[in-house]
Short mmCIF file of C-alpha atoms and ligand atoms in Angstrom, two decimals:
data_model
loop_
_atom_site.label_atom_id
_atom_site.label_comp_id
_atom_site.label_asym_id
_atom_site.label_seq_id
_atom_site.Cartn_x
_atom_site.Cartn_y
_atom_site.Cartn_z
CA MET F 1 101.10 107.09 34.03
CA ASP F 2 103.29 109.41 36.06
CA ILE F 3 100.62 111.21 38.07
CA SER F 4 103.02 113.74 39.56
CA LYS F 5 104.05 114.80 36.09
CA LYS F 6 100.47 114.91 34.86
CA ILE F 7 99.44 117.10 37.82
CA VAL F 8 102.28 119.56 37.29
CA ASP F 9 101.66 119.58 33.52
CA ASP F 10 98.09 120.64 34.30
CA PHE F 11 99.30 123.37 36.67
CA VAL F 12 101.56 124.72 33.95
CA ALA F 13 98.88 124.45 31.26
CA ASN F 14 96.57 126.48 33.49
CA ASP F 15 99.20 129.16 34.01
CA VAL F 16 99.77 128.33 37.68
CA SER F 17 103.25 129.73 38.23
CA PHE F 18 103.53 130.25 42.01
CA ILE F 19 103.31 127.17 44.24
CA THR F 20 103.93 126.90 47.95
CA THR F 21 104.34 123.58 49.68
CA VAL F 22 104.60 121.95 53.07
CA PRO F 23 105.73 118.36 52.60
CA CYS F 24 103.90 115.10 53.17
CA LYS F 25 105.41 111.73 52.40
CA GLN F 26 102.67 111.17 49.85
CA LEU F 27 103.45 114.47 48.13
CA ALA F 28 107.20 114.01 47.78
CA GLY F 29 107.02 113.13 44.09
CA VAL F 30 104.79 116.01 43.09
CA ILE F 31 106.85 118.49 45.14
CA ASP F 32 110.02 117.29 43.36
CA GLU F 33 108.26 117.82 40.05
CA VAL F 34 107.15 121.35 41.05
CA GLU F 35 110.70 122.18 42.09
CA ALA F 36 112.08 120.89 38.79
CA ARG F 37 109.86 123.02 36.54
CA GLU F 38 111.19 126.30 35.23
CA GLU F 39 107.69 127.66 34.63
CA ILE F 40 106.89 127.47 38.34
CA PHE F 41 108.28 129.52 41.20
CA HIS F 42 108.36 127.09 44.13
CA ILE F 43 108.44 128.62 47.59
CA PRO F 44 108.32 126.24 50.54
CA SER F 45 106.47 127.70 53.52
CA ASN F 46 106.84 126.88 57.19
CA LYS F 47 103.16 126.69 57.96
CA GLU F 48 100.21 126.38 55.64
CA ASP F 49 98.47 129.58 56.74
CA GLU F 50 101.67 131.43 55.94
CA GLY F 51 101.61 129.73 52.55
CA MET F 52 98.05 130.88 51.92
CA GLY F 53 99.16 134.43 52.72
CA LEU F 54 101.92 134.13 50.14
CA CYS F 55 99.40 132.79 47.62
CA ALA F 56 96.98 135.65 48.31
CA GLY F 57 99.78 138.12 47.66
CA ALA F 58 100.95 136.35 44.52
CA PHE F 59 97.41 136.35 43.18
CA MET F 60 97.06 140.08 43.76
CA GLY F 61 100.47 140.53 42.18
CA GLY F 62 99.17 138.93 39.00
CA LYS F 63 100.17 135.29 39.29
CA ARG F 64 98.06 132.19 39.60
CA PRO F 65 98.98 130.45 42.86
CA ALA F 66 98.46 126.99 44.35
CA ILE F 67 99.24 125.28 47.64
CA ILE F 68 100.28 121.69 48.17
CA MET F 69 99.79 120.42 51.71
CA GLN F 70 98.57 117.62 53.97
CA ASN F 71 94.95 117.37 55.14
CA THR F 72 96.06 117.92 58.74
CA ALA F 73 96.73 121.51 57.62
CA ILE F 74 93.00 122.13 57.37
CA GLY F 75 93.28 122.35 61.13
CA VAL F 76 95.69 125.28 60.95
CA THR F 77 94.20 127.19 58.01
CA ILE F 78 90.48 127.59 58.73
CA ASN F 79 90.82 131.18 59.89
CA THR F 80 92.93 132.07 56.86
CA LEU F 81 90.57 130.34 54.44
CA ALA F 82 87.57 132.17 55.89
CA THR F 83 88.98 135.64 56.58
CA LEU F 84 91.46 135.96 53.71
CA THR F 85 90.91 133.61 50.78
CA GLN F 86 87.13 133.53 50.95
CA PHE F 87 86.44 136.99 52.41
CA TYR F 88 88.46 138.69 49.65
CA ARG F 89 87.29 136.17 47.03
CA MET F 90 90.56 134.74 45.84
CA PRO F 91 91.13 131.52 43.90
CA LEU F 92 93.31 128.87 45.50
CA PRO F 93 93.72 125.30 44.30
CA MET F 94 94.71 123.18 47.29
CA LEU F 95 96.30 119.88 46.34
CA ILE F 96 95.98 117.94 49.57
CA SER F 97 97.30 114.57 50.61
CA TYR F 98 94.39 112.83 52.31
CA ARG F 99 96.17 111.02 55.08
CA GLY F 100 94.33 108.63 57.36
CA GLU F 101 92.26 107.10 54.58
CA LEU F 102 92.34 103.52 53.19
CA ARG F 103 95.86 101.99 53.17
CA GLU F 104 97.07 104.44 55.86
CA PRO F 105 99.69 102.91 58.16
CA VAL F 106 99.78 105.67 60.81
CA ALA F 107 96.84 105.60 63.21
CA CYS F 108 97.13 109.22 64.29
CA GLN F 109 96.45 110.38 60.74
CA VAL F 110 92.95 108.95 60.94
CA GLU F 111 92.07 111.44 63.64
CA MET F 112 92.15 114.39 61.22
CA ALA F 113 90.95 112.32 58.27
CA VAL F 114 87.58 111.83 59.94
CA HIS F 115 87.17 115.62 60.22
CA THR F 116 88.59 116.62 56.87
CA LYS F 117 85.54 116.46 54.62
CA ALA F 118 83.24 117.76 57.36
CA LEU F 119 85.42 120.83 57.86
CA LEU F 120 85.71 121.52 54.14
CA ASN F 121 81.99 121.05 53.82
CA GLN F 122 81.32 123.41 56.71
CA LEU F 123 83.47 126.00 54.93
CA ASN F 124 81.54 125.50 51.66
CA ILE F 125 84.79 124.64 49.93
CA PRO F 126 84.27 122.67 46.71
CA THR F 127 85.98 119.36 47.39
CA TYR F 128 87.13 116.57 45.08
CA HIS F 129 88.48 113.23 46.22
CA PHE F 130 90.98 111.36 44.04
CA HIS F 131 90.98 107.68 44.92
CA TRP F 132 91.82 106.00 41.60
CA GLN F 133 94.67 107.05 39.35
CA LYS F 134 92.25 107.85 36.56
CA ASP F 135 90.62 110.49 38.81
CA VAL F 136 93.56 112.72 37.93
CA GLU F 137 91.91 113.27 34.55
CA GLU F 138 89.59 115.71 36.31
CA PHE F 139 92.44 117.87 37.60
CA ASP F 140 92.58 120.18 34.59
CA ASN F 141 88.85 120.91 34.88
CA ILE F 142 89.16 121.50 38.61
CA LEU F 143 91.87 124.11 38.05
CA LYS F 144 89.74 125.88 35.45
CA TYR F 145 86.79 125.78 37.84
CA THR F 146 88.89 127.24 40.66
CA PHE F 147 90.06 130.26 38.67
CA MET F 148 86.60 130.73 37.17
CA SER F 149 84.92 130.82 40.58
CA ASN F 150 87.59 132.69 42.60
CA LYS F 151 87.30 130.23 45.46
CA PRO F 152 89.58 127.95 47.38
CA VAL F 153 89.03 124.43 46.08
CA ALA F 154 90.26 121.22 47.73
CA ILE F 155 91.59 118.21 45.87
CA LEU F 156 91.98 115.38 48.38
CA THR F 157 94.37 112.70 47.17
CA ASP F 158 94.45 109.51 49.21
CA ALA F 159 97.06 106.76 49.55
CA ASN F 160 95.33 104.57 47.01
CA PHE F 161 95.56 107.35 44.44
CA TRP F 162 99.30 107.65 45.02
CA GLY F 163 99.75 103.88 44.80
CA GLY F 164 99.93 103.06 48.48
CA TYR F 165 102.94 103.24 50.74
CA GLY F 166 104.90 100.22 49.70
CA ASP F 167 106.43 98.21 52.53
CA GLN F 168 106.30 99.99 55.86
CA MET W 1 105.59 158.29 69.29
CA ILE W 2 102.66 155.93 68.97
CA ARG W 3 101.72 153.98 65.84
CA SER W 4 99.23 156.53 64.52
CA GLU W 5 101.84 159.29 64.75
CA ILE W 6 104.33 157.13 62.88
CA LEU W 7 101.80 156.36 60.14
CA LYS W 8 101.04 160.07 59.77
CA GLU W 9 104.72 160.79 59.35
CA ILE W 10 105.40 158.07 56.77
CA ALA W 11 102.14 158.50 54.81
CA PRO W 12 103.79 160.77 52.18
CA ILE W 13 106.64 158.25 51.76
CA ILE W 14 104.41 155.22 51.18
CA ARG W 15 101.40 156.80 49.47
CA ASP W 16 102.50 155.97 45.90
CA HIS W 17 103.65 152.47 46.73
CA LEU W 18 101.92 149.14 47.21
CA VAL W 19 101.28 148.70 50.93
CA VAL W 20 99.88 145.71 52.78
CA CYS W 21 98.73 146.81 56.22
CA ASN W 22 98.30 144.83 59.40
CA ILE W 23 94.91 143.91 60.87
CA GLY W 24 93.04 146.13 63.28
CA LEU W 25 94.03 149.63 64.33
CA PRO W 26 97.04 149.91 61.97
CA SER W 27 94.78 149.48 58.93
CA GLN W 28 92.07 151.69 60.42
CA GLU W 29 94.63 154.42 61.09
CA LEU W 30 96.20 154.22 57.64
CA HIS W 31 92.75 154.24 56.08
CA MET W 32 91.83 157.39 58.01
CA ILE W 33 95.17 159.16 57.49
CA ASP W 34 95.62 158.55 53.77
CA ASP W 35 93.34 156.06 52.04
CA GLN W 36 94.85 154.95 48.74
CA PRO W 37 93.92 152.22 46.24
CA THR W 38 97.51 151.05 46.64
CA ASN W 39 96.72 150.11 50.25
CA PHE W 40 95.62 146.57 50.98
CA TYR W 41 93.88 146.62 54.34
CA MET W 42 93.76 143.39 56.28
CA LEU W 43 90.39 143.02 57.95
CA GLY W 44 91.30 139.73 59.61
CA THR W 45 93.92 136.99 59.53
CA MET W 46 96.34 138.24 62.17
CA GLY W 47 99.94 137.43 61.26
CA LEU W 48 99.86 137.35 57.49
CA SER W 49 100.71 140.94 56.50
CA SER W 50 104.34 140.02 55.85
CA SER W 51 103.38 136.90 53.88
CA ILE W 52 100.78 138.66 51.72
CA GLY W 53 103.09 141.57 50.97
CA PHE W 54 105.95 139.23 50.22
CA GLY W 55 103.75 137.28 47.79
CA VAL W 56 102.89 140.51 45.98
CA ALA W 57 106.58 141.46 45.82
CA LEU W 58 107.58 138.08 44.39
CA ALA W 59 104.86 138.17 41.75
CA GLN W 60 105.70 141.57 40.21
CA ASP W 61 108.40 144.25 40.15
CA LYS W 62 106.93 147.29 41.90
CA PRO W 63 108.11 148.08 45.43
CA VAL W 64 105.95 146.60 48.17
CA ILE W 65 105.87 147.56 51.83
CA SER W 66 104.29 145.33 54.45
CA ILE W 67 103.34 147.22 57.58
CA ASP W 68 103.29 144.66 60.33
CA GLY W 69 103.15 144.58 64.12
CA ASP W 70 105.32 142.89 66.71
CA GLY W 71 102.46 140.73 67.94
CA SER W 72 101.54 139.66 64.45
CA VAL W 73 105.12 138.77 63.53
CA LEU W 74 105.37 136.73 66.71
CA THR W 75 102.26 134.77 65.73
CA ASN W 76 103.73 134.02 62.26
CA LEU W 77 107.44 133.76 63.06
CA GLY W 78 107.84 131.22 60.27
CA THR W 79 107.54 134.10 57.84
CA LEU W 80 111.06 135.38 58.56
CA PRO W 81 112.99 132.35 57.28
CA THR W 82 110.79 132.27 54.17
CA ILE W 83 111.46 135.94 53.48
CA ALA W 84 115.18 135.58 54.24
CA ASN W 85 115.68 132.63 51.93
CA ASN W 86 113.72 134.05 49.00
CA ALA W 87 114.80 137.67 49.30
CA THR W 88 113.54 140.07 46.67
CA GLY W 89 114.87 143.62 46.44
CA ASN W 90 111.48 145.26 45.92
CA TYR W 91 110.25 144.20 49.35
CA THR W 92 110.38 146.12 52.61
CA LEU W 93 109.01 144.75 55.85
CA LEU W 94 108.24 147.46 58.38
CA ILE W 95 107.52 146.04 61.81
CA ILE W 96 105.98 148.65 64.08
CA ASP W 97 107.20 147.33 67.40
CA ASN W 98 105.20 148.96 70.15
CA GLY W 99 105.82 146.03 72.47
CA SER W 100 102.13 145.27 72.69
CA TYR W 101 99.05 143.84 71.09
CA GLY W 102 97.77 147.34 70.42
CA SER W 103 94.48 146.59 68.74
CA THR W 104 93.25 144.48 71.60
CA GLY W 105 94.14 146.90 74.39
CA ASP W 106 97.93 147.00 74.57
CA GLN W 107 98.57 143.71 76.30
CA PRO W 108 102.38 143.31 76.40
CA THR W 109 104.09 141.09 73.81
CA TYR W 110 107.34 139.24 74.37
CA ALA W 111 108.93 141.60 71.82
CA GLY W 112 108.65 144.32 74.44
CA GLN W 113 110.37 142.09 76.96
CA LYS W 114 113.31 139.74 76.42
CA THR W 115 112.74 138.93 72.76
CA SER W 116 114.37 141.12 70.11
CA LEU W 117 112.65 140.82 66.73
CA THR W 118 115.74 142.45 65.22
CA ASP W 119 117.90 139.59 66.47
CA VAL W 120 115.27 137.04 65.48
CA ALA W 121 115.13 138.41 61.93
CA ARG W 122 118.92 138.31 61.67
CA ALA W 123 119.05 134.78 63.07
CA CYS W 124 116.48 133.75 60.47
CA GLY W 125 118.88 134.86 57.75
CA CYS W 126 117.57 138.30 56.83
CA ASP W 127 120.56 140.30 55.57
CA ASN W 128 119.45 143.90 56.04
CA VAL W 129 117.77 144.32 59.37
CA ILE W 130 117.62 147.83 60.77
CA GLU W 131 116.33 148.68 64.19
CA VAL W 132 115.26 152.28 64.39
CA GLN W 133 113.62 154.57 66.91
CA ASP W 134 110.22 155.98 65.86
CA LYS W 135 111.38 159.56 65.23
CA ASP W 136 114.16 158.38 62.90
CA LEU W 137 112.01 156.10 60.74
CA GLY W 138 111.26 158.36 57.76
CA PRO W 139 114.68 158.49 56.05
CA VAL W 140 115.40 154.84 56.87
CA LEU W 141 112.14 153.75 55.25
CA GLN W 142 112.73 155.97 52.23
CA SER W 143 116.16 154.51 51.57
CA ALA W 144 114.88 150.96 52.11
CA ILE W 145 112.26 151.54 49.43
CA ASP W 146 114.79 153.14 47.10
CA SER W 147 117.43 150.46 47.54
CA ASP W 148 117.68 147.28 45.49
CA GLU W 149 118.06 145.16 48.58
CA MET W 150 115.30 143.79 50.73
CA THR W 151 115.13 145.47 54.12
CA ILE W 152 113.51 144.53 57.39
CA ILE W 153 112.89 147.56 59.62
CA VAL W 154 112.03 147.11 63.27
CA CYS W 155 110.68 150.44 64.44
CA LYS W 156 110.62 150.75 68.21
CA CYS W 157 107.87 153.00 69.50
CA ASP W 158 105.43 153.60 72.33
CA SER W 159 102.25 151.65 72.74
CA GLY W 160 99.03 153.58 72.63
CA ASN W 161 96.02 153.99 70.41
CA ILE W 162 93.60 156.60 69.18
CA LYS W 163 89.87 156.13 68.83
CA LEU W 164 88.69 155.65 65.27
CA PRO W 165 86.02 153.80 63.29
CA VAL W 166 86.31 150.36 61.72
CA ILE W 167 86.84 150.04 57.96
CA THR W 168 83.54 149.46 56.21
CA LEU W 169 84.97 149.04 52.69
CA ASP W 170 83.97 145.73 51.21
CA PRO W 171 86.96 143.34 51.10
CA VAL W 172 86.39 142.61 47.43
CA VAL W 173 86.54 146.35 46.71
CA ILE W 174 89.81 146.64 48.67
CA ARG W 175 91.25 143.72 46.73
CA HIS W 176 89.96 144.87 43.36
CA ARG W 177 91.30 148.40 43.54
CA PHE W 178 94.61 147.12 44.91
CA MET W 179 94.91 144.73 41.96
CA GLU W 180 94.11 147.55 39.53
CA ALA W 181 96.86 149.60 41.15
CA VAL W 182 99.27 146.67 40.80
CA ALA W 183 98.42 146.33 37.12
CA SER W 184 98.50 150.05 36.29
C1 TPP A 201 94.01 134.45 65.44
C2 TPP A 201 93.75 135.75 66.07
N1 TPP A 201 94.04 135.93 67.40
C3 TPP A 201 93.82 137.12 67.97
C4 TPP A 201 93.30 138.15 67.25
C5 TPP A 201 93.02 139.50 67.91
N2 TPP A 201 93.96 140.53 67.49
C6 TPP A 201 93.71 141.37 66.48
S1 TPP A 201 94.90 142.50 66.23
C7 TPP A 201 95.80 141.87 67.51
C8 TPP A 201 97.05 142.54 67.97
C9 TPP A 201 98.09 142.64 66.94
O1 TPP A 201 99.23 143.20 67.57
P1 TPP A 201 100.40 143.79 66.72
O2 TPP A 201 100.62 142.96 65.53
O3 TPP A 201 101.57 144.03 67.61
O4 TPP A 201 99.81 145.17 66.17
P2 TPP A 201 99.53 146.54 66.96
O5 TPP A 201 98.04 146.64 67.05
O6 TPP A 201 100.20 146.50 68.26
O7 TPP A 201 100.09 147.58 66.04
C10 TPP A 201 95.16 140.76 68.10
C11 TPP A 201 95.69 140.01 69.23
C12 TPP A 201 93.00 137.92 65.89
N3 TPP A 201 92.50 138.87 65.09
N4 TPP A 201 93.24 136.72 65.34
MG1 MG A 202 102.18 145.74 68.56
#
């Protein structure tokens, strides 16, 4: 199964048409797929809080937005999640590469990985963790849940989910 | 002129348009001067007025004006390349550059010193960047809104604030009525 294609198919099927991204090595394939789709306006942002601002605006402008980012970005977006996305009750699916988990080759990534779920939990952000490829089957339901509840929702996708890193 | 005087002067120009307004005193002033459902008041999240307004402009066709501040643009400088590289003609970014963090007591910003936000915006790739003195803003803003090209206006003005109450509107109400105005 091509999980990048499946993920972007689900975005499109759920009418998500505005996606901002900040790259992560693990997300390269899905970002390429987002860029390739005519149904989606892809706007790279320079920082993830900026991207969440764009998404808030796009939502108010009538589009369904999403952000694709690395888990380290939780560290730069807490204020935005609390005072914009949550305070104004806006939906935001966050497809997040969960760096620093099993099969991670870069030690520094572990330092934010150990805080990631605790921070999301502290923010009362519904959080899903994709570890096996088949977990992607839940993605469609998670998108529906996000736009039903008008909340930011985190989908953590670890290295195992993406098939590891290959030879480093 | 100080920011509140500028907002009073441009209120008739922006009142029928979608406006995203910067956190703190700018939103409080606009709310007091001319509250409109087409105004989205930021109650927090310093720095994102330009990003939110730009998102609205990209998602639909009506003109959108972001009212931002020099301090807030400095905190989210990454916004300028994004705006420059995805330009949309229905968007106007108005930076009220009073050279200070007004809402927190007019501490000086670097924009009031060696850093020119006009030059920064141009260097980031924004094509139409106009620096204007406070008293000349009205016609410049009007033609930016009327034109089919995206415009960044850096309005140089004095620092200084007036006393006024905080906004007590519920954020969901602000968002809801703004979205109804977008859809109408
Ligand atoms: C992350 C963060 N840091 C600091 C503040 C405090 N703060 C609120 S408004 C503001 C000043 C904004 O200055 P500027 O954008 O120039 O607007 P002005 O009030 O001068 O019009 C500051 C520092 C904040 N709200 N959030
Ligand atoms: Mg200022």
